[in-house]
CSV table of C-alpha atoms in Angstrom, one decimal:
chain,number,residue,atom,x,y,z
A,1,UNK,CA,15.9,-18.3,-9.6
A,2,UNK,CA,12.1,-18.8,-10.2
A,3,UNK,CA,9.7,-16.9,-8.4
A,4,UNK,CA,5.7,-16.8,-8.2
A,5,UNK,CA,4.4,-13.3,-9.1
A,6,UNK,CA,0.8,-13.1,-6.9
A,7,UNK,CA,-1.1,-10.1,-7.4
A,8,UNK,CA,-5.0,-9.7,-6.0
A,9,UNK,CA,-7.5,-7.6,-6.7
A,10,UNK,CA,-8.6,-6.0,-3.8
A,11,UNK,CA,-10.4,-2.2,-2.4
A,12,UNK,CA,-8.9,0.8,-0.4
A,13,UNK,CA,-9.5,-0.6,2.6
A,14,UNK,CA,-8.4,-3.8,2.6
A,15,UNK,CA,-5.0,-3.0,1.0
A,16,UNK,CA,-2.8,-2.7,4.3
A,17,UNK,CA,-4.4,-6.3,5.6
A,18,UNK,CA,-3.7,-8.2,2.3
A,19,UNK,CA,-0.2,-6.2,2.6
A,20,UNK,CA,0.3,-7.6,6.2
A,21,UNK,CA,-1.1,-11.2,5.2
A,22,UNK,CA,1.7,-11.1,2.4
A,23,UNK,CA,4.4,-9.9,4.8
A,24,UNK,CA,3.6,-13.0,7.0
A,25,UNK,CA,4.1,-15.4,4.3
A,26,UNK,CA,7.8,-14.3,3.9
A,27,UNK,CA,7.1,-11.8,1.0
A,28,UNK,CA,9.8,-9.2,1.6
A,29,UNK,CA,7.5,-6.1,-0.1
A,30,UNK,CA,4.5,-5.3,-2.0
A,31,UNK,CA,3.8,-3.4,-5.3
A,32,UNK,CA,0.4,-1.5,-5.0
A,33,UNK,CA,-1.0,-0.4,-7.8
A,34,UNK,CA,-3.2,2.3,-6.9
A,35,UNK,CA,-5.2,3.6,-9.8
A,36,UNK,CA,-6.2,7.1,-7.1
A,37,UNK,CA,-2.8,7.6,-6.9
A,38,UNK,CA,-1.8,7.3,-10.6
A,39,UNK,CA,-4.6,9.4,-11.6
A,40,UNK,CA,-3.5,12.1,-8.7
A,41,UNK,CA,0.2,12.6,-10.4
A,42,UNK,CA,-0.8,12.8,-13.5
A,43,UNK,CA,-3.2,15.7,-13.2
A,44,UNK,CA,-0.5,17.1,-10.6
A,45,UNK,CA,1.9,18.0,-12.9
A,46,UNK,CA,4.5,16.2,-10.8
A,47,UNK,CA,5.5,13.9,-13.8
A,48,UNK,CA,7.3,15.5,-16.6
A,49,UNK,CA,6.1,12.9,-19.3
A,50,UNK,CA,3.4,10.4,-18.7
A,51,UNK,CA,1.9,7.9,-20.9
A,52,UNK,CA,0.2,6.2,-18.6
A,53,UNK,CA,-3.5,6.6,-19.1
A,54,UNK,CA,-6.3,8.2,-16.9
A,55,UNK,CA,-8.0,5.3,-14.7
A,56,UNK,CA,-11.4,5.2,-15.0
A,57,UNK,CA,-11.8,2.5,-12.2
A,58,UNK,CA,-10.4,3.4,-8.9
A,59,UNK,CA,-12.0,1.2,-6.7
A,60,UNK,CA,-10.0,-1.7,-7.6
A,61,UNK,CA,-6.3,-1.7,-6.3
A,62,UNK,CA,-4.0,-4.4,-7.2
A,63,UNK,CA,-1.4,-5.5,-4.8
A,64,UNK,CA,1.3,-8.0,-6.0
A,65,UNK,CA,4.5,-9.3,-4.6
A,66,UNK,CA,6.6,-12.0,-5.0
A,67,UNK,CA,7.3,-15.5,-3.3
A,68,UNK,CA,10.1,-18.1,-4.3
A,69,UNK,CA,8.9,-21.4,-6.3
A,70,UNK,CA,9.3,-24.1,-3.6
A,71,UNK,CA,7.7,-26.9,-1.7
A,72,UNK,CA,6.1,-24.3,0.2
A,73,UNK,CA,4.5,-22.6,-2.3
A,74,UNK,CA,1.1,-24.2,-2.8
A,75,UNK,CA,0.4,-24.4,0.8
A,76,UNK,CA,1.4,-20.3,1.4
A,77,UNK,CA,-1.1,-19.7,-1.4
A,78,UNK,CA,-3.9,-21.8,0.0
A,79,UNK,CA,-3.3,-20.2,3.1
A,80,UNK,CA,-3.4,-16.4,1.9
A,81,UNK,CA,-7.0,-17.3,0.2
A,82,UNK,CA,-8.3,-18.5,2.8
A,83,UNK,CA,-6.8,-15.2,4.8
A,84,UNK,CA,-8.3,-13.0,2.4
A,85,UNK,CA,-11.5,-14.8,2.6
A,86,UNK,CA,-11.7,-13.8,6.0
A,87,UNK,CA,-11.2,-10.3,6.0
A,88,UNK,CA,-15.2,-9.5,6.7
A,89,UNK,CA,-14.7,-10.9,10.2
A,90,UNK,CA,-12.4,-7.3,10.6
A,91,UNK,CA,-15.3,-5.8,8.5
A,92,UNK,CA,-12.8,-5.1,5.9
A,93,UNK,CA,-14.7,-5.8,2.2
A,94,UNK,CA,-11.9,-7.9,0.1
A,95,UNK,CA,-13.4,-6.2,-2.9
A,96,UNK,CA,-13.3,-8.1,-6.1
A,97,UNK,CA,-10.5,-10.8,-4.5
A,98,UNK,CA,-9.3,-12.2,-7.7
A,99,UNK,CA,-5.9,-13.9,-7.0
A,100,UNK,CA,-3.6,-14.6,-10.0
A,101,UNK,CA,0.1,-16.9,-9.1
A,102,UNK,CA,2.4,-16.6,-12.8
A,103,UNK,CA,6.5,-17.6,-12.9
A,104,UNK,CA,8.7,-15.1,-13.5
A,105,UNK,CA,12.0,-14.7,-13.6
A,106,UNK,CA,14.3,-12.7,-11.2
A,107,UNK,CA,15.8,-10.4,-13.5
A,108,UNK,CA,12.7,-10.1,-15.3
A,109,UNK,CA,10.4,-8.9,-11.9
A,110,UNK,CA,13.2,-6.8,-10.4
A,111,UNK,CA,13.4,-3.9,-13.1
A,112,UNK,CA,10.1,-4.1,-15.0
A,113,UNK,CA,8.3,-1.8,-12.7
A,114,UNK,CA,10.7,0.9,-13.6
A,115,UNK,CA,8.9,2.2,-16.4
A,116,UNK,CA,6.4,3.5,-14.1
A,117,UNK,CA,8.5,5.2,-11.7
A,118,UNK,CA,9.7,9.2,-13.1
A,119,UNK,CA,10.9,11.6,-10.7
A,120,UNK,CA,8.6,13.0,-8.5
A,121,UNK,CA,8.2,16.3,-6.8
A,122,UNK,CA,6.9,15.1,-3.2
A,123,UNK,CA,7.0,18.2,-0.9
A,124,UNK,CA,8.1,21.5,-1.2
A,125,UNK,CA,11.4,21.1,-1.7
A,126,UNK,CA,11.8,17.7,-1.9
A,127,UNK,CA,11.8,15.9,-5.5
A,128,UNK,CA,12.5,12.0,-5.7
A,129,UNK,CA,14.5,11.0,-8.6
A,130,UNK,CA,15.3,7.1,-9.9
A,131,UNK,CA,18.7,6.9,-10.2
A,132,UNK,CA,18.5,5.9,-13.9
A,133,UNK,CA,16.6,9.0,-15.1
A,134,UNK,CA,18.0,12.4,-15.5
A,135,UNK,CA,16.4,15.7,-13.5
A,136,UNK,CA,17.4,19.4,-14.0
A,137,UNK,CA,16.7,20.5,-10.5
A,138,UNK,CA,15.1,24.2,-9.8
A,139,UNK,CA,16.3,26.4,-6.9
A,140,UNK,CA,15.5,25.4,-3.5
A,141,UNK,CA,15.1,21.8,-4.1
A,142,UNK,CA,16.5,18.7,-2.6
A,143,UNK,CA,16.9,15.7,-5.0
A,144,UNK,CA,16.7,12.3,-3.6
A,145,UNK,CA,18.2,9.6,-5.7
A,146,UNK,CA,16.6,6.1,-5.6
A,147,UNK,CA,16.7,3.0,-6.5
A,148,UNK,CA,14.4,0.6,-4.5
A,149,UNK,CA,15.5,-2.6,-5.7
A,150,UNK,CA,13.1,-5.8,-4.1
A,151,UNK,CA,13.0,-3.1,-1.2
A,152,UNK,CA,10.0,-1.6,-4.0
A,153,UNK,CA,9.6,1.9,-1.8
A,154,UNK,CA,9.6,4.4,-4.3
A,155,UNK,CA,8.5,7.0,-2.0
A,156,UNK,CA,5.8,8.3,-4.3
A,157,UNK,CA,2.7,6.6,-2.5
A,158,UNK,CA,0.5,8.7,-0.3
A,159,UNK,CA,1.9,7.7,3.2
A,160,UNK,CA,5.3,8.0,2.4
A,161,UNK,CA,5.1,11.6,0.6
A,162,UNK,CA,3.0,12.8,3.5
A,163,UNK,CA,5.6,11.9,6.1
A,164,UNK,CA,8.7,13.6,4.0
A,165,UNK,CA,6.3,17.0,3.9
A,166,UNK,CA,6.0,16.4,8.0
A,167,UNK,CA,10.1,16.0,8.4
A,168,UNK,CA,10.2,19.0,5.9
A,169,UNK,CA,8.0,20.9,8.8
A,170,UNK,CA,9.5,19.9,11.9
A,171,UNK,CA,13.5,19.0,11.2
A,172,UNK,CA,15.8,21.1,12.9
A,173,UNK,CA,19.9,20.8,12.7
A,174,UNK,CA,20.8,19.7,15.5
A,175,UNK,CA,17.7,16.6,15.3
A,176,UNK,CA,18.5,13.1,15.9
A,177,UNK,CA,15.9,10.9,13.9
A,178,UNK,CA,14.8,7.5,14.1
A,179,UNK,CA,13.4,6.0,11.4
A,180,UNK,CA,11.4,2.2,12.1
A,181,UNK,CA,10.9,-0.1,9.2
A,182,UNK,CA,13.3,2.4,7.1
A,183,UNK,CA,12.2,0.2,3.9
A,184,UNK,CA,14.2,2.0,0.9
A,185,UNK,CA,15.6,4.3,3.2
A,186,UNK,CA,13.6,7.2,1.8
A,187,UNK,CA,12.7,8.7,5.0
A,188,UNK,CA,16.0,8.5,6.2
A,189,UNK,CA,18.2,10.3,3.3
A,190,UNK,CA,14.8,12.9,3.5
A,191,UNK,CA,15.8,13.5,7.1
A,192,UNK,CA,19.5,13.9,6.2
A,193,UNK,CA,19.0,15.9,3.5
A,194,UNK,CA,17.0,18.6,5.3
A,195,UNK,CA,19.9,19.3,7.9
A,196,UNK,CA,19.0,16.4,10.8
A,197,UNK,CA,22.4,15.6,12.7
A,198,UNK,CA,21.7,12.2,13.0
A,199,UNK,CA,19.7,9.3,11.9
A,200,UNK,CA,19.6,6.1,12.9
A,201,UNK,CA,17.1,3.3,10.8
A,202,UNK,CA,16.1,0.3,11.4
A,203,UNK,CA,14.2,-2.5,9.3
A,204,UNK,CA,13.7,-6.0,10.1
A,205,UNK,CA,14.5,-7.2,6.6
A,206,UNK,CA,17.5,-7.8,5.3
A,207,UNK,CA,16.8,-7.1,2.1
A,208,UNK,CA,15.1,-3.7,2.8
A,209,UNK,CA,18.4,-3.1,5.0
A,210,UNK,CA,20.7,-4.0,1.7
A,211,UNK,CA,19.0,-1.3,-0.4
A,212,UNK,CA,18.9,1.4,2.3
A,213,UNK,CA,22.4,1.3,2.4
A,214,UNK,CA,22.5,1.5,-1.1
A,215,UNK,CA,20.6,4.3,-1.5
A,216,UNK,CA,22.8,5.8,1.5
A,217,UNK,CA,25.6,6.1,-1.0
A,218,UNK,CA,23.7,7.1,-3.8
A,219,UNK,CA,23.0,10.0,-1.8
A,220,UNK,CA,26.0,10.9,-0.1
A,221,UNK,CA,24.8,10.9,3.6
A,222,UNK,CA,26.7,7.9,4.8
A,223,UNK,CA,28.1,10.2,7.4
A,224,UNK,CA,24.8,11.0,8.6
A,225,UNK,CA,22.5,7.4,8.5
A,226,UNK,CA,23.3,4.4,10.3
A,227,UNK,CA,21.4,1.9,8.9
A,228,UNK,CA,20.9,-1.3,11.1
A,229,UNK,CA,18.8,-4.8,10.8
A,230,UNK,CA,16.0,-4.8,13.8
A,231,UNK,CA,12.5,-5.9,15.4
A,232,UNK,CA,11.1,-2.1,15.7
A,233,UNK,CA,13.5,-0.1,18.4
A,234,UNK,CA,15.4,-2.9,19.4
A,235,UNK,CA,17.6,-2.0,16.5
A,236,UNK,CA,18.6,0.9,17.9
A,237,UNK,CA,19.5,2.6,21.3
A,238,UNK,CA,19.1,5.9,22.8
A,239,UNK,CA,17.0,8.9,22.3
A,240,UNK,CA,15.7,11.1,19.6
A,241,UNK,CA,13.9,14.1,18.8
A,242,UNK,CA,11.8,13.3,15.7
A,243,UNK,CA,10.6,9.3,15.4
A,244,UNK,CA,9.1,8.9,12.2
A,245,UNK,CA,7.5,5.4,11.3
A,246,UNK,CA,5.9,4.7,8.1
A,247,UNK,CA,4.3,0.4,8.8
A,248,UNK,CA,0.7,-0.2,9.9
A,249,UNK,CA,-1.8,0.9,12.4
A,250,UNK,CA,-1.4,-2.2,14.8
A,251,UNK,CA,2.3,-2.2,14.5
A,252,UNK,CA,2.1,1.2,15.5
A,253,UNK,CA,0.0,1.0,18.4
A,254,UNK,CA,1.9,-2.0,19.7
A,255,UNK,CA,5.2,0.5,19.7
A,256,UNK,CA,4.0,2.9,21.4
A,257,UNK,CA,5.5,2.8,24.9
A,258,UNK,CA,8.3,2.0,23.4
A,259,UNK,CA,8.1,5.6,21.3
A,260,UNK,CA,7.0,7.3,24.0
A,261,UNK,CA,10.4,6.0,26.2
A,262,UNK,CA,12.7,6.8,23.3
A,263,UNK,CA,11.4,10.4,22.8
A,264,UNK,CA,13.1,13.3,24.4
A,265,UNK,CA,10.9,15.7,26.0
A,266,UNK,CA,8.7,17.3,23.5
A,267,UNK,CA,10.2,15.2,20.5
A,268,UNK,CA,8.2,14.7,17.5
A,269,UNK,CA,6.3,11.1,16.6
A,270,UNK,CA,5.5,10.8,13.1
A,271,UNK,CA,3.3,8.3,11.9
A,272,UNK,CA,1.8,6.9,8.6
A,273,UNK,CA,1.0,3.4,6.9
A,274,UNK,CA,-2.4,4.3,8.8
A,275,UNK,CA,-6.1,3.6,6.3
A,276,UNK,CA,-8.4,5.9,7.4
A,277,UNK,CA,-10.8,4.1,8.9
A,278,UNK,CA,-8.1,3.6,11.7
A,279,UNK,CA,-7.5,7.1,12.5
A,280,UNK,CA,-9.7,6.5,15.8
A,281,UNK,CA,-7.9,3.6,17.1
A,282,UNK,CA,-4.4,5.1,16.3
A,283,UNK,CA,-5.2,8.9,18.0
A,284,UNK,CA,-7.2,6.8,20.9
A,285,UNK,CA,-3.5,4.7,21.8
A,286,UNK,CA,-1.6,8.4,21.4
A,287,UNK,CA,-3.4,10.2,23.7
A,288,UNK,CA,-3.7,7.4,25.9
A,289,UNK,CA,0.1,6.8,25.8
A,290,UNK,CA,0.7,10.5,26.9
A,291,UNK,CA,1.4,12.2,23.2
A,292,UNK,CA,-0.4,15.8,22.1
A,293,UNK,CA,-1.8,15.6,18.3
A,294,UNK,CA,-0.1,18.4,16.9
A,295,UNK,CA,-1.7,17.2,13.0
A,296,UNK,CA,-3.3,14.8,11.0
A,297,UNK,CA,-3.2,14.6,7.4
A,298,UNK,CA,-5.3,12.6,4.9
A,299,UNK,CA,-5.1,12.0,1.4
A,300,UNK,CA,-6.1,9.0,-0.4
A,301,UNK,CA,-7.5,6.9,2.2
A,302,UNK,CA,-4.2,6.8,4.0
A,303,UNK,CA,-3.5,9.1,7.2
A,304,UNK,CA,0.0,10.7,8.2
A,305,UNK,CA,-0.2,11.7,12.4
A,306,UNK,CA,2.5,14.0,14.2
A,307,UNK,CA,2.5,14.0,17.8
A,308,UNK,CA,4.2,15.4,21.0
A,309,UNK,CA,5.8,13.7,23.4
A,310,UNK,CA,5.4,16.9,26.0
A,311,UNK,CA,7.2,16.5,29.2
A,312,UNK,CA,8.3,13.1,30.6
């Protein structure tokens, strides 16, 4: 199968917009090539061999994903132009906005990004290691093995990495966790991993569904995760003590009675996909919902929230 390889060049803080706008033309992911992030891993140490080399430019992030060649192609790119374009009306600055469309195909999209992925210590404990690369592990730590697929969550960017430090914080044995828009199923196999009883995840796309179950297996915590295909909570049913939801900052907002309901009294909401610059509006629809801010991380640009529930 042909498929149309977009990418755009675009700024910090426009990158979850052109991510949603992507999203709502059927893309089923997005690569973001973040040259902050790169540049943060490889003076971390995280990386035992790198030869990718120091960024100079960080302002410019490219975001790429992937569309099938169809009669609908030419029209979905004239339409995400012309969505870019209007990105000042949110005030956002679309930065340089250079869009390139190339063919590719499947087989050639699906592993190339590989060489860029190398396992990756992301919290304490916690390392994240592709499934085709080999890791000695240390004492104490908790290997994750993954292969994202078209699901493309590595679990190495910002918001991801900060919410596997919070479920590293707050887990507790007996937990039941939900995980919303589960993606790779990173955050899930993180939560099983670190003792949680339970965990349920949900995503709205099959494909991100298909891989989280793959990487279920990979891990060995099948008897743990229930993965199921959803719109948000709908995709699963009763309570939990630790929510964790790695999307957007509307998305977010817009679940929040839903969290709120779904909590047990004083569960845990975690929260990340958030760009800084919507810290305000996301704390504003917490507190107004009835959560506590217990912490609020930043690094990047991109903000990780955990919240209280309190009493009901």
């Amino acid at each position: 199968m042909k498929w149309a390889e977009i990418s755009i060049q675009t700024s910090h803080e426009a990158t979850e917009a052109v991510a949603d706008i992507f999203h709502d033309l059927g893309a089923s992911g997005v690569v973001i090539e973040d040259p902050e992030l790169v540049n943060a891993y490889r003076r971390s140490g995280s990386w035992d061999y790198c030869d990718i080399p120091e960024e100079l430019n960080t302002e410019v992030v490219t975001i790429k994903s992937y569309l099938p060649v169809d009669e609908l192609l030419d029209d979905k790119l004239r339409l995400f132009e012309e969505r870019v374009n209007r990105l000042h009306e949110h005030n956002l600055d679309k930065g340089r906005g250079c869009i390139n469309c190339r063919e590719v195909q499947e087989e050639d999209w699906a592993s190339s990004w590989k060489e860029y992925f190398h396992p990756v210590r992301v919290s304490e404990h916690i390392v994240i290691k592709p499934s085709w690369e080999a890791y000695l592990p240390v004492e104490g730590d908790i290997v994750i093995e993954l292969d994202p697929g078209m699901a493309f969550g590595t679990g190495t960017h910002q918001t991801t990495a900060m919410c596997v430090r919070c479920l590293e914080d707050v887990i507790k044995s007996d937990d039941i966790v939900f995980d919303v828009g589960t993606g790779s199923g990173i955050l899930s196999v993180a939560a099983a991993k670190l003792g949680a009883a339970r965990v349920r995840a949900v995503d709205l796309d099959p494909v991100a569904v298909r891989v989280a179950k793959e990487n279920i297996v990979f891990n060995n915590v099948t008897a743990t995760v229930e993965i199921t295909q959803g719109d948000l909570l709908t995709g699963v049913d009763g309570k939990a003590d630790v929510i964790v939801a790695n999307i957007i900052a509307d998305i977010i907002i817009k679940m929040l009675p839903d969290v709120r309901g779904r909590l047990v009294d004083n569960g845990i909401f975690i929260a990340s996909g958030i760009i800084a610059e919507r810290l305000g509006d996301v704390t504003a629809a917490l507190i107004d919902s009835g959560f506590v801010i217990d912490k609020v991380i930043e690094e990047g640009g991109w903000v990780a929230i955990v919240a209280g529930s309190g009493s009901h």
